PDB file of C-alpha atoms in Angstrom:
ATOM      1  CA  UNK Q   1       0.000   0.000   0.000  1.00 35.00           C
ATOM      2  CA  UNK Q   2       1.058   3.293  -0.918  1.00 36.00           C
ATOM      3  CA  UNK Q   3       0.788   5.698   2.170  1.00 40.00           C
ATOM      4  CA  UNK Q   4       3.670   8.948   1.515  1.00 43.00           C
ATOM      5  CA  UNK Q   5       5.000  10.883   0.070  1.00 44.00           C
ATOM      6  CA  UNK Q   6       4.680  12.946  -3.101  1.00 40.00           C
ATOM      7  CA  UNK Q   7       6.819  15.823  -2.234  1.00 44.00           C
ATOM      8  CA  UNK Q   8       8.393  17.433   0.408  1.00 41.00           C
ATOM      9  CA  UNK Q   9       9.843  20.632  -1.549  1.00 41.00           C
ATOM     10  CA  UNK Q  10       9.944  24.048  -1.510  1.00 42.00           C
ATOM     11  CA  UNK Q  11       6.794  25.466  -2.912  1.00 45.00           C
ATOM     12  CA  UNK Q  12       8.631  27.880  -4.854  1.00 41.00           C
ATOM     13  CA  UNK Q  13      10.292  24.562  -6.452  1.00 41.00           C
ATOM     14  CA  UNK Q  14       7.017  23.058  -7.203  1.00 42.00           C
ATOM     15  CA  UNK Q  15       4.987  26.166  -8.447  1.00 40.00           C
ATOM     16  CA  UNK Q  16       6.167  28.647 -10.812  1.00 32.00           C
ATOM     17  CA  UNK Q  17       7.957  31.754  -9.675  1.00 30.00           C
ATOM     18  CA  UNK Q  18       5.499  34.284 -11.056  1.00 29.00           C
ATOM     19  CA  UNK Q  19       2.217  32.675 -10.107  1.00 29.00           C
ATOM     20  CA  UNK Q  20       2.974  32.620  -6.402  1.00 26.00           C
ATOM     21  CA  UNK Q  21       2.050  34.860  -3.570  1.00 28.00           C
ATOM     22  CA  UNK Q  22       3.817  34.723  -0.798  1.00 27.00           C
ATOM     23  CA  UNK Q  23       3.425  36.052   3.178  1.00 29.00           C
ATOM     24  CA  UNK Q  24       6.107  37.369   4.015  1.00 29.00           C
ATOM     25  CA  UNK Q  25       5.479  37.736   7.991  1.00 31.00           C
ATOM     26  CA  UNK Q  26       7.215  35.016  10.355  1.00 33.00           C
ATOM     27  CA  UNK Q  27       4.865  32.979  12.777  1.00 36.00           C
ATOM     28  CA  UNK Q  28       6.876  33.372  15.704  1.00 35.00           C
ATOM     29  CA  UNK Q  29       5.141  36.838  15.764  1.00 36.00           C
ATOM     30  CA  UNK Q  30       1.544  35.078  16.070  1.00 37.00           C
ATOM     31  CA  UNK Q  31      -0.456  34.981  19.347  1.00 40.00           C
ATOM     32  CA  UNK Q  32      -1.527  31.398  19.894  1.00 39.00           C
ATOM     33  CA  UNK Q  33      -5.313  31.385  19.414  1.00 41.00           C
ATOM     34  CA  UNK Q  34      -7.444  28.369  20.742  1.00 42.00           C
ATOM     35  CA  UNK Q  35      -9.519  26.099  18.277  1.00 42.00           C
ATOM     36  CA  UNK Q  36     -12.368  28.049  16.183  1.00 42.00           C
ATOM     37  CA  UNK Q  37     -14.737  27.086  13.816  1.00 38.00           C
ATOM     38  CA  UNK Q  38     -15.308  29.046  10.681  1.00 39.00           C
ATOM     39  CA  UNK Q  39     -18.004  29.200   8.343  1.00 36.00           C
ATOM     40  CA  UNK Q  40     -17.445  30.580   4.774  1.00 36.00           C
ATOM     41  CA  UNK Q  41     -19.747  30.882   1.511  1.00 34.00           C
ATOM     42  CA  UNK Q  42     -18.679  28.395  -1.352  1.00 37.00           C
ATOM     43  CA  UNK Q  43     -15.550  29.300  -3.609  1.00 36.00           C
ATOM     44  CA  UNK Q  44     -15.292  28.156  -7.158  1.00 41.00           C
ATOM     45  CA  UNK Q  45     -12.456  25.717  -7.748  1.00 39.00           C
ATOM     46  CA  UNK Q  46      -9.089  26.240  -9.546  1.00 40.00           C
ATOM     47  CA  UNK Q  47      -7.400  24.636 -11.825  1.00 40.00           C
ATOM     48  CA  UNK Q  48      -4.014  23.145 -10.746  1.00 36.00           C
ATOM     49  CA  UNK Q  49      -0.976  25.202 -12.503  1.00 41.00           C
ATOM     50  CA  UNK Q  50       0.584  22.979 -15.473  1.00 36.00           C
ATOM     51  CA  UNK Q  51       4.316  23.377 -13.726  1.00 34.00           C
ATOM     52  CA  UNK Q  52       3.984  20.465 -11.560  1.00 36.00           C
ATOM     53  CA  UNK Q  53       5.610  17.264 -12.952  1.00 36.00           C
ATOM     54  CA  UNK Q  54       4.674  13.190 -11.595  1.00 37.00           C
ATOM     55  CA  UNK Q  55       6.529  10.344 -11.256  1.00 36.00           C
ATOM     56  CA  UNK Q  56       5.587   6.665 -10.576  1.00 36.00           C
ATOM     57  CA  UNK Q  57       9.167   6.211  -8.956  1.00 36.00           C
ATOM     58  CA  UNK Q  58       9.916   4.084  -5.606  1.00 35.00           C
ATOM     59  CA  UNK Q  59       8.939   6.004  -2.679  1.00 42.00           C
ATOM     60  CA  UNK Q  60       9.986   8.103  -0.744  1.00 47.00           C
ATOM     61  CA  UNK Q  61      11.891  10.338  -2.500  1.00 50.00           C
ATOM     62  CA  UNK Q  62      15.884  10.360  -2.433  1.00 51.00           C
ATOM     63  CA  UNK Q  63      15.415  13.737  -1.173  1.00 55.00           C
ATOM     64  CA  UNK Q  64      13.185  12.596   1.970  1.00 62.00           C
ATOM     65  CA  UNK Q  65      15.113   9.688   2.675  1.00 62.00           C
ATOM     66  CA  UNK Q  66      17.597  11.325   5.119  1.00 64.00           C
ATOM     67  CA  UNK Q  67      14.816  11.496   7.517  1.00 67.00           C
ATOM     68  CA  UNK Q  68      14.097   7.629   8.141  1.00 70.00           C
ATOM     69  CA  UNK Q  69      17.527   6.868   8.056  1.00 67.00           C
ATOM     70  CA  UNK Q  70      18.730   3.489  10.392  1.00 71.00           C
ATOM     71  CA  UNK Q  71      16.072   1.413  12.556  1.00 80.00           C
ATOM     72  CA  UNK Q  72      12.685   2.754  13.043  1.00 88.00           C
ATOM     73  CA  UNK Q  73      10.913   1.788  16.213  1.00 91.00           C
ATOM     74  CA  UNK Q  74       7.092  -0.283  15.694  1.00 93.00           C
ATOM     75  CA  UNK Q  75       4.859   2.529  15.335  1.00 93.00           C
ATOM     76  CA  UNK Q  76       3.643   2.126  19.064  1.00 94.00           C
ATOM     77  CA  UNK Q  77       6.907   2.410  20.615  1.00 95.00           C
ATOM     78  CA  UNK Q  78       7.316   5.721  18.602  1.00 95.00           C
ATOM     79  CA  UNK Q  79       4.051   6.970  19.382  1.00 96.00           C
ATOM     80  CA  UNK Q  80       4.277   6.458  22.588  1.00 97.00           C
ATOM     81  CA  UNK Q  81       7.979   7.980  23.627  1.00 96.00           C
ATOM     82  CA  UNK Q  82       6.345  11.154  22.683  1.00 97.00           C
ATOM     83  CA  UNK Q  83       3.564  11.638  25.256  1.00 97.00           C
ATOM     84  CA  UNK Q  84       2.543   8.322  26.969  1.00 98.00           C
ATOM     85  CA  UNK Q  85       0.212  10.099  28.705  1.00 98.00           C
ATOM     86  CA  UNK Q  86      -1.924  11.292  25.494  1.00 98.00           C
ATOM     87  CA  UNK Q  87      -0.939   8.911  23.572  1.00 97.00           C
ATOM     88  CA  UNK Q  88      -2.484   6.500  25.960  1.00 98.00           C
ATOM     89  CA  UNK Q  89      -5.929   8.722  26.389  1.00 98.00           C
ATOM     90  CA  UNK Q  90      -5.722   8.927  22.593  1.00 96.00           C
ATOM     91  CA  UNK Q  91      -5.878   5.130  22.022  1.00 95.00           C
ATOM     92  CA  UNK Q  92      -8.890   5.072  24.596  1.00 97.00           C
ATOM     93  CA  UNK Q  93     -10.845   7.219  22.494  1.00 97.00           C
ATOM     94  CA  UNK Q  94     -10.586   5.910  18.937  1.00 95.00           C
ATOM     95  CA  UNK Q  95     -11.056   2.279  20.704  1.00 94.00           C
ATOM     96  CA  UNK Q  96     -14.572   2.887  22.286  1.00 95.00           C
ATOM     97  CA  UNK Q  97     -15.292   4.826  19.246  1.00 91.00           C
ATOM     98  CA  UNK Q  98     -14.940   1.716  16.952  1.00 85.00           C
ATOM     99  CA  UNK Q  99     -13.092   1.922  13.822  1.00 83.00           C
ATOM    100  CA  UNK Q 100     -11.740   4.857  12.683  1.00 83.00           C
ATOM    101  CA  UNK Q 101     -11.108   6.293   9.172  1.00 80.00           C
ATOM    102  CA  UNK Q 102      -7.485   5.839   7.588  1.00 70.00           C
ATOM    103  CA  UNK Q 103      -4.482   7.388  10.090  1.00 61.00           C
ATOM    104  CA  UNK Q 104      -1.169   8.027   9.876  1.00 58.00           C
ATOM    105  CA  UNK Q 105      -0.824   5.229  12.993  1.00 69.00           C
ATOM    106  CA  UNK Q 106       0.251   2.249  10.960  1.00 75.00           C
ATOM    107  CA  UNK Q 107       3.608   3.186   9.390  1.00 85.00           C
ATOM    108  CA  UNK Q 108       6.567   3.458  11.040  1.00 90.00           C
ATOM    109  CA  UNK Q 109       8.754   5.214   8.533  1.00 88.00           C
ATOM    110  CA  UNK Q 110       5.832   8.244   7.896  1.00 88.00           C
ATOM    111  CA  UNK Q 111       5.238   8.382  11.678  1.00 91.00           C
ATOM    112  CA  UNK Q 112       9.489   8.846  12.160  1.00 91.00           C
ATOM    113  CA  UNK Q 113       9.674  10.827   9.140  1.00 90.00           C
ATOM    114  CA  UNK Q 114       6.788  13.700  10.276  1.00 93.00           C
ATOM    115  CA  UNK Q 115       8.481  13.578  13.714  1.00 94.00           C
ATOM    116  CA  UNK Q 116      12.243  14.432  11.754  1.00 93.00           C
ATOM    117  CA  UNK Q 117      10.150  17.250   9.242  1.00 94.00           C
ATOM    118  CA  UNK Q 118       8.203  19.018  12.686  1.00 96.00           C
ATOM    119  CA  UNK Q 119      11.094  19.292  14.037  1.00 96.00           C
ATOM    120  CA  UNK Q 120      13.662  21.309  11.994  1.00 95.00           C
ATOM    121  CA  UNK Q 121      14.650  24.697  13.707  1.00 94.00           C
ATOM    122  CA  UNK Q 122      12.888  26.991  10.969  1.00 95.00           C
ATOM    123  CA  UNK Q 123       9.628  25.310  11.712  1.00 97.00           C
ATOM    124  CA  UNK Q 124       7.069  27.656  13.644  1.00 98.00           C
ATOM    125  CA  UNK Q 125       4.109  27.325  12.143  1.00 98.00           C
ATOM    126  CA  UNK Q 126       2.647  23.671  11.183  1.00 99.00           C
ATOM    127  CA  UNK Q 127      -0.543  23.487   8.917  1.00 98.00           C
ATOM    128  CA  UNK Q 128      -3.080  20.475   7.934  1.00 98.00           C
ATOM    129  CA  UNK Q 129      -5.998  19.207   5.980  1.00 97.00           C
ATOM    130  CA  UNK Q 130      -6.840  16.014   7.556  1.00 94.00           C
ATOM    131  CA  UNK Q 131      -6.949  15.836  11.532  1.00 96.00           C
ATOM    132  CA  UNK Q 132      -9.308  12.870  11.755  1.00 94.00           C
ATOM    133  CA  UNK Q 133      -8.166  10.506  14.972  1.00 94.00           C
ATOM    134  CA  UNK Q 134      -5.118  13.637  15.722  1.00 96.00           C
ATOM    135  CA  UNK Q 135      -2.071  11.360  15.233  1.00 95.00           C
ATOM    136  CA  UNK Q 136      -0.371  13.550  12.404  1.00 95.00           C
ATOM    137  CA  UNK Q 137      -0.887  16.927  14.881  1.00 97.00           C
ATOM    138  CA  UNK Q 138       0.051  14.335  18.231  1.00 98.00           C
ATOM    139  CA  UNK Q 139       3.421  13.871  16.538  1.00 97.00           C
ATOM    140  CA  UNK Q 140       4.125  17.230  15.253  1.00 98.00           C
ATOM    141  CA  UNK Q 141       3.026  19.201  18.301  1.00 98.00           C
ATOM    142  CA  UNK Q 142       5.082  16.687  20.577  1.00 98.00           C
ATOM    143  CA  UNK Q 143       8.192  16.684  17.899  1.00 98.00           C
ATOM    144  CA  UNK Q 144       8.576  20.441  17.885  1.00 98.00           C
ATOM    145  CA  UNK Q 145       7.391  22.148  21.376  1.00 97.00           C
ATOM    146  CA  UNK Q 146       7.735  25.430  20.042  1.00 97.00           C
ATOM    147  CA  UNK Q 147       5.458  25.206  16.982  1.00 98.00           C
ATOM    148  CA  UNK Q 148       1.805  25.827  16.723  1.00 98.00           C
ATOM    149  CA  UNK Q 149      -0.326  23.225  14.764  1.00 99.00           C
ATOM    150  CA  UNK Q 150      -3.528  24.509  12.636  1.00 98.00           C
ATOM    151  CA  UNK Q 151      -5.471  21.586  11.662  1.00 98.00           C
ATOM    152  CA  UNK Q 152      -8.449  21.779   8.779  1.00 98.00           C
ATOM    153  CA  UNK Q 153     -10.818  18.807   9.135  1.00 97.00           C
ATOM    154  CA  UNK Q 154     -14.272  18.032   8.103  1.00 96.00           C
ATOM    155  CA  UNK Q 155     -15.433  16.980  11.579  1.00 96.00           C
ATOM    156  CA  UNK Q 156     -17.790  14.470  10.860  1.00 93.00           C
ATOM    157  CA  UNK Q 157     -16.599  11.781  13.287  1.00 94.00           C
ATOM    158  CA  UNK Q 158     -17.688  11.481  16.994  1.00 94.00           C
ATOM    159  CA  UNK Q 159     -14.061  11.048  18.005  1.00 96.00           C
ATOM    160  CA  UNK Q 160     -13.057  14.087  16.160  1.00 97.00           C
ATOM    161  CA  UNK Q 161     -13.897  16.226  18.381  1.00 97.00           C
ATOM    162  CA  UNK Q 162     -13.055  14.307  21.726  1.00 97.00           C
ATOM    163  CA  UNK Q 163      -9.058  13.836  20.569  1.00 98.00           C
ATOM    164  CA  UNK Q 164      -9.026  17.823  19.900  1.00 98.00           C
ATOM    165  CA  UNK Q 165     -10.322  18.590  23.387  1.00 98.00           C
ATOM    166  CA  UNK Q 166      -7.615  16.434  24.723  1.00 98.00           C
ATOM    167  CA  UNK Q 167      -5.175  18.586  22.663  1.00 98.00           C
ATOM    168  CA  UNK Q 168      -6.605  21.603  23.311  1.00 98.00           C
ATOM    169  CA  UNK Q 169      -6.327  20.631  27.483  1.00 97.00           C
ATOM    170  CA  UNK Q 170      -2.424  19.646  27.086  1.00 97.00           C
ATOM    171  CA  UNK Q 171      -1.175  21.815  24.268  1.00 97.00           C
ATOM    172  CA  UNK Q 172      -3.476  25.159  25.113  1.00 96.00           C
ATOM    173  CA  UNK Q 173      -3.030  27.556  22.132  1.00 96.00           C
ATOM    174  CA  UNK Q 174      -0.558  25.701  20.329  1.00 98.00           C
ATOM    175  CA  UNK Q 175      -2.986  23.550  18.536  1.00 98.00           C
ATOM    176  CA  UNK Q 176      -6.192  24.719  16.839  1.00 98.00           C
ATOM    177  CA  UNK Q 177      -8.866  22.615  14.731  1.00 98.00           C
ATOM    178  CA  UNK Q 178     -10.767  24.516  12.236  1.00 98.00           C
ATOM    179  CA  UNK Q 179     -14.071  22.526  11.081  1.00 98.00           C
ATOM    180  CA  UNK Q 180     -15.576  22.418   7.546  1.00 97.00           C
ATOM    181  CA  UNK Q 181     -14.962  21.663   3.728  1.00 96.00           C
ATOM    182  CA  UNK Q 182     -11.159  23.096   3.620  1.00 96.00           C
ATOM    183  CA  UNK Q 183     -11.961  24.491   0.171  1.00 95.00           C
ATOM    184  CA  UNK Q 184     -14.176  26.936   2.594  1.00 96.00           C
ATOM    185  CA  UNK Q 185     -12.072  27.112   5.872  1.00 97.00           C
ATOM    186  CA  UNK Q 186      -8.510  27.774   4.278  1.00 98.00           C
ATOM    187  CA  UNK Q 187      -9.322  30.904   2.129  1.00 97.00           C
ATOM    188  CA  UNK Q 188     -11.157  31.700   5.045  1.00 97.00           C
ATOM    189  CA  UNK Q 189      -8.548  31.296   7.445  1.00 98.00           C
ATOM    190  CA  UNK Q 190      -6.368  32.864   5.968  1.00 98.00           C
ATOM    191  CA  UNK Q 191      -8.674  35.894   4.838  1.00 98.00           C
ATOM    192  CA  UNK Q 192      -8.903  36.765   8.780  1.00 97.00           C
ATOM    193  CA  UNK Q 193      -5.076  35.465   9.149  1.00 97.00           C
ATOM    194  CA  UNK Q 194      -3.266  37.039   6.692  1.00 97.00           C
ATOM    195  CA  UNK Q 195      -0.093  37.364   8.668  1.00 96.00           C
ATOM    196  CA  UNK Q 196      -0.272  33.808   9.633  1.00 97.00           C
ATOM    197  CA  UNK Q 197       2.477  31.871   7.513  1.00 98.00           C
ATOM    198  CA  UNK Q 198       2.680  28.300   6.995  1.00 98.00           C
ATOM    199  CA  UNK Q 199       6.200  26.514   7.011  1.00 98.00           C
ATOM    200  CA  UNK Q 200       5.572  22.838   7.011  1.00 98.00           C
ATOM    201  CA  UNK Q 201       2.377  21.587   5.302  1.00 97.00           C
ATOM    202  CA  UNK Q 202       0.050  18.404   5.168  1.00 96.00           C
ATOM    203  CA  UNK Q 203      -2.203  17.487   2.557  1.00 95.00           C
ATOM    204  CA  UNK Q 204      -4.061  14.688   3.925  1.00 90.00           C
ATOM    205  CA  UNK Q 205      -7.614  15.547   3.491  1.00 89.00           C
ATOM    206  CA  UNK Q 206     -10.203  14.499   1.029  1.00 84.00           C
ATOM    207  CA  UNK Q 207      -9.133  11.462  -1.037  1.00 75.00           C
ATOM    208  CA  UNK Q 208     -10.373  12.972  -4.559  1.00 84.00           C
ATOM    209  CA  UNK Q 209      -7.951  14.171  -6.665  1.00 85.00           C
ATOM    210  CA  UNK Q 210      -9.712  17.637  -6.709  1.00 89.00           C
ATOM    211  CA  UNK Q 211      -9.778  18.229  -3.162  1.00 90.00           C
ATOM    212  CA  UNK Q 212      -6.152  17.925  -2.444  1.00 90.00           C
ATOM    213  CA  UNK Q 213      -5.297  19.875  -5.701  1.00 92.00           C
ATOM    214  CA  UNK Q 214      -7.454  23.054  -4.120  1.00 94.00           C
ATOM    215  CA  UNK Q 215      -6.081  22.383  -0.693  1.00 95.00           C
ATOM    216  CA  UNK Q 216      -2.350  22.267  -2.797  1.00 94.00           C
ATOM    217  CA  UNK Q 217      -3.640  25.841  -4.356  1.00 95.00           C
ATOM    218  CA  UNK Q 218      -5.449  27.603  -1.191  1.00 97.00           C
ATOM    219  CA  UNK Q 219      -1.429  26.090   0.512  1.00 97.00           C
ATOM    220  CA  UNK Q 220      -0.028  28.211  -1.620  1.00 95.00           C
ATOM    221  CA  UNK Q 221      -1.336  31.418  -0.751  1.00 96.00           C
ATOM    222  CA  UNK Q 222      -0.939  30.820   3.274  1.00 97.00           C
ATOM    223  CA  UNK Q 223       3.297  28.903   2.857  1.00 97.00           C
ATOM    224  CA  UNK Q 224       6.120  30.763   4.027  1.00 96.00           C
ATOM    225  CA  UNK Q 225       8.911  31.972   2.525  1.00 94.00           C
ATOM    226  CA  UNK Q 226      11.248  28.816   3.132  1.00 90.00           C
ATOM    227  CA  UNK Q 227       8.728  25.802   3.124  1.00 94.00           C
ATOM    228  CA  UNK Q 228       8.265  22.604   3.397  1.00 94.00           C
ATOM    229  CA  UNK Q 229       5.308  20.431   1.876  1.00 93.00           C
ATOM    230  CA  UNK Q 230       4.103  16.966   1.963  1.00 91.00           C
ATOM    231  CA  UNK Q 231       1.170  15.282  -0.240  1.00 87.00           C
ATOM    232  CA  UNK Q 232       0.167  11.947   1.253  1.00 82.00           C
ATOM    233  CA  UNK Q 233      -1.783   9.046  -0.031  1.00 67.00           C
ATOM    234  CA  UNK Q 234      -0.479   9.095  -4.073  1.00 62.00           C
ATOM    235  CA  UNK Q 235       0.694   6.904  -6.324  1.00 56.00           C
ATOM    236  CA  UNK Q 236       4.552   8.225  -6.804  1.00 50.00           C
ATOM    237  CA  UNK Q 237       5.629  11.594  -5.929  1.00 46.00           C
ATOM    238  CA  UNK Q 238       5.994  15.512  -8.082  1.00 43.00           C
ATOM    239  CA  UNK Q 239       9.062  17.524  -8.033  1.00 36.00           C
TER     240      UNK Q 239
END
């Protein structure tokens, strides 16, 4: 089973030069805010810019693969060194809520390579499509204690809710969930948040191939200067 990566690359890589528009503000600035929920009317979609190139090579890229390097830990063990305590409440949770939809929980090398991408020093400022049962935010919020984690999720799972409330009781303002379609809730966001810049991104929302090309597009407009992102769940990766 294919479950990461596409790219991890600088958005001014993937994305040509002249179609970009860029915040230049730094997050570190930013006042952590608790979780809101944000309502917006519909946008029309976009069309994904013809610059970006696919590959059907062997995953995960050369460029990615300094951060599994040597053993990686069962996905438990890993999970688990970051906050047993959570981690632990987390599991209780998605258990007595039966089964759960997808997760970033069964593979070692993603769950070892988000911790290694969360935590580089220029990181301040995490963003996501795709919170479902937390673990993606759990690891970067634990991997990089200085960074704030804005997550975008459709919220239609019981559990949903329950695993942010734990987050928003351990990590306060560092972590926020915003709730609705994220072809709604990221223009929106970052309508309101304009100052708010992005420098490592998730796309790990909807599973159509036109939701995570508008979450790829409304990305652009909210990364960073110096960014990082990563597409997960596709067949290969783009440069």
């Amino acid at each position: 089973m294919v479950f990461l990566i596409c790219v991890a690359v600088l958005l001014g890589r993937l994305l040509s030069p002249a179609a970009i528009h860029l915040s230049h503000s730094t997050a570190s600035t930013v006042e952590p805010r608790r979780a809101v929920i944000l309502e917006a009317a519909p946008l029309r979609p976009q069309r994904f810019p013809e610059t970006t190139q696919t590959s059907n090579k062997s995953l995960p890229l050369p460029l990615c693969a300094k951060f599994v390097e040597g053993d990686v830990p069962p996905v438990d063990a890993l999970l688990t060194s970051l906050d047993r305590e959570v981690y632990g409440e987390m599991k209780r949770i998605l258990a007595d809520s039966g089964p759960i939809e997808g997760g970033t929980y069964t593979h070692a090398p993603q769950v070892k390579m988000y911790m290694n991408f969360a935590s580089i020093s220029s990181v301040n400022t995490i963003c996501e499509t795709g919170f479902n049962g937390g673990h993606s935010s759990f690891i970067m919020l634990n991997s990089n204690p200085k960074a704030r984690v804005i997550s975008f999720d459709l919220c239609k799972h019981e559990y949903v809710a329950k695993v942010a409330q734990l987050f928003s009781r351990r990590y306060g303002g560092r972590f926020s969930l915003i709730c609705g379609n994220s072809r709604i809730t990221l223009p929106k966001f970052h309508a309101q948040e304009p100052h708010v810049g992005c420098d490592l991104m998730l796309v790990d929302g909807g599973r159509l191939l036109k939701t995570a090309i508008q979450d790829l597009l409304n990305f652009r407009e909210m990364a960073s200067p110096r960014n990082i992102l990563i597409l997960d769940d596709c067949p290969g990766y783009a440069m």
